[in-house]
Amino acid sequence: MIRIGRRLPLVSTIALAASCLGTALPAHAGASAVIGHVYNNVFTPLSGDASGALSVLVSFIPPEGRHALTMGCWEMRVIDKWGTHTTTGSPIPGDTVIVPGGMGRVYPWLSQSGPNGSVTIELDGSATTGGKGGSSVTPFTVSCSTTAKNIIVSDVTNDSCLFPWGLMAFTPASPTQTLTVEFQDSPDPRVQVTDKGDVHLRLLHLGPNGLGSLAWSADYTNIDLGQTLELSLPVTDGTTGPVVYAPQACAQQVDQDAHQWYSTRVHVRGLSTERVEVTGTRTMSLNVTHTNVLSDAAPPSGVWVSVFSSSPLGSIVDGDLSTAAGEQTDLLTDVGPLTASGTYWLAVGGSDGHGSVSKYAGNVEHKIAPAMVSFTIPSATCIAGDDYGGGPYAFAQARAQSQYESLGCIAPPSGSPSLGCLYSARYEYGQGWRGGYQDRPSKAHTLEVLFDDSVVTFNGHGGPMTIQNRENDYVSVADVEAYATAEGDSAARFVLLQCCGAGQLLLPALRAAGVDCVVGHKMSTYPTDPGWPRLMAKMCMEAKTAQVAFWETYWATPEWQMSGATIDGDTQLWGVPL
Amino acid sequence: MNGWVAVALAAFIGLGTTAELCAAQSGKEQAARAAIEAVRRAGGAAVRVTASDRSERGYWVTVDDRWRVGLASPSGAAVLVVDCGFSKSPHAAHKLASQPTPDEIEQAGREVVARVFPDFDMSEFRRSVAEIRPRSARVEVCWRQVIRENGFLGGGRCSTVFCWPDRAVESIEATGPAIPDSWRRPTTVTAEEAKSVALPQLRVREGEWVETVKDFCGWEQAARKSPSWNVTVKSGPEDRPLECMSLRSVFVDPWTGEIIHTAQWEGAGPAGAEALPSAIGGQLRPGRPGSPAALPTAQPLTAGQAERSAHGRWLLAAGAGILVLALAAAMVCARRRRA
């Protein structure tokens, strides 16, 4: 692109046009400019894309019969996609070079200090010529164009299963991942000198406002950045639990497009989520609130949301969010099934640059730095104890399975759908599923459940001091007391002991250990006891507190009056916040 | 003629329905009044009845959206009062200054029962539990009705959980059906005789032992509800009964030696294939439908049961006949009007 200055004489314009049509050096009278590089005091015009430290040669060929006395430029304007960047001087410092038939000056231009893409450089200057009639001053404006392509971070990948979302996850089962980063750069036109620069790789914590503090880094200084560079290195995370990071890469010799892996022009802030309602078994809908911060008028090409389970690690659901600027609230439906209790991550990211407005060189898209929040699903375990002789006990199994199903969709009080709730199984890396429906779990497992899970039901045989979870490995009052002494209070909110006798001594022991509410039977009860399904229905489907549900069941169930059904404490299954 | 019959029938049915409605309304109001009074005696404000429901057992009334009161049918007397808001009340934060003894708990409990149920006769009730509930200032005391003449249990139950410092009631239940004279007779079947009657049914296996106690068989599935010897097979250390589990029981009439009920308790032995009720509707089937059958719990109909059953069938037939007559009369009237 050539701009012709108003002050240029016609002859200069013709010469400049000729130079810009492919002439390597100016051969006609007038002023011209060309981009190239100087090596060993030789200026070589640029061939291909601009990259690295370059120069602009401004030449002036005086008209025939005259000779150049002096020349110089006082203003240099670099026009790129982000605007015009002006340098002024009296004149601007530049080296004088010999141009056949005239005079020239070389002005340095660091292509990497601007963005990639189309760049036009305009210079205003003047030349003094001598000859017949004395000296005269000829003002000129010259321009030249090129395409800048400095180093860009072209790809950041890892081998965790969250790589497709641009995230990097570690679990105790996979504490080491490999981070691979690819940089691309145009070759430096000065062939003898390679691009050198610094590269920084980062893993960053994520929060509701995007990238957070540094979790891990690797730095490379003065390394070759010419053309394509790929760095692959193992990353080991020292944390014991599941954790997710945002991988970030940046290089020192970079431009505004590619200072880093993520877009610098779109950010997501203020991410939060809340449950709208439980819509099915262990499935719910969420409201996702986020603020899109845009540094220009063009919205990003896409903003997505994804929900991940941390244990086991995996994607649950994806969706698209509003791309408009400012605070937005979007409904995310069918979030589920959330089969595991514990932490879930809700991440929001996106891409920027697509569309008619080219924000980045080559119309490429850049990822939007992700923001992330987490929410928690409470845990429940429904145990089937053993039958006489240690074998499976079919009635207890059926009851436990039914109870676990009921706990997957807790109805809210009328008019408050967001207070619906659900309970899921526990999962631990290295141990697998530790909650949910459990058939004849060990004493250690049962005690762990009674102290860690929110809701626990036991179905099977029992006595005043013992529940028969697994033959020769029963849980007794003494076990509960010892566990409480060693591990502290139970986190359980509700325990149902659907067995004989445990209401006498085990129930008070569990209450003493900190369980919010326990229901049990002081005397013998039948395998076909009709009370427990009534209790579960009232608590899970009718949003009744444990006290109300228990006493309504007690009143309506003669078997419970005979079995000495009892309750201590109170709780509710609905309304557990995310 | 047929028209007059139809009119008479309709009037009869209509009058009957109205009378039933009036009686129901009156019963509901009586239940509401009784519930309010019971809650006030228990210490509640009892401003208004917020819900009520009628079932076979009687009325179930909610007062102030907080208290639940059960009123037995047909007496209409309050037998169960529960403060379902107790855990959120100031009483829940009360602390015990000192630990009361079981005797002190029982004495205070009797005073609470007398306050809430002033007409309830506790003369034949013997304490079975008196203890402090963990992590609270609440105490629990339970009594069983014991027949004075023979030491067997009656069908009555009484229990209460209340705040020790201020005697605020969390729950209280008192049912004491009158003991028939026939239950006050000296029993004629000894414990050993009852055990020998029960043993063939109990199929005691290695490592199990048998306990025979005076009890009351009130299970719905029993042939009749009455005092009985409870012969139970247990597992676990015989010298440490609290660590033992009840497996199977046979209830033996202490006067006739008749088995009135057999029961296989929770988890005690191979499961049967009987369908389980489900919390989410429908029926559940146990996971192993092919497992061996359970102990027999169903007994042959007694003479009384057979009589009741025949009576019921006669009533059903009579009701169906009346219904058919009424429908026929209505159809005849309708045809004549059209004609």
Short mmCIF file of C-alpha atoms in Angstrom, two decimals, chain A residues 480-481 484 489-490 506-515 518 568, chain B residues 134-135:
data_model
loop_
_atom_site.label_atom_id
_atom_site.label_comp_id
_atom_site.label_asym_id
_atom_site.label_seq_id
_atom_site.Cartn_x
_atom_site.Cartn_y
_atom_site.Cartn_z
CA VAL A 480 -18.30 -45.95 66.70
CA GLU A 481 -17.02 -44.47 69.94
CA ALA A 484 -15.21 -40.69 66.99
CA ASP A 489 -17.34 -35.72 64.92
CA SER A 490 -19.38 -37.37 62.23
CA LEU A 506 -26.13 -47.66 68.54
CA LEU A 507 -28.50 -44.79 67.84
CA PRO A 508 -27.41 -42.81 70.92
CA ALA A 509 -23.78 -43.61 70.11
CA LEU A 510 -24.14 -42.15 66.64
CA ARG A 511 -25.87 -39.09 68.04
CA ALA A 512 -23.08 -38.71 70.56
CA ALA A 513 -20.63 -38.94 67.66
CA GLY A 514 -22.29 -35.93 66.07
CA VAL A 515 -24.84 -37.30 63.61
CA VAL A 518 -30.80 -40.92 63.62
CA ASP A 568 -33.32 -38.47 67.88
CA PRO B 134 -26.70 -37.50 73.91
CA ARG B 135 -25.47 -33.96 73.35
#
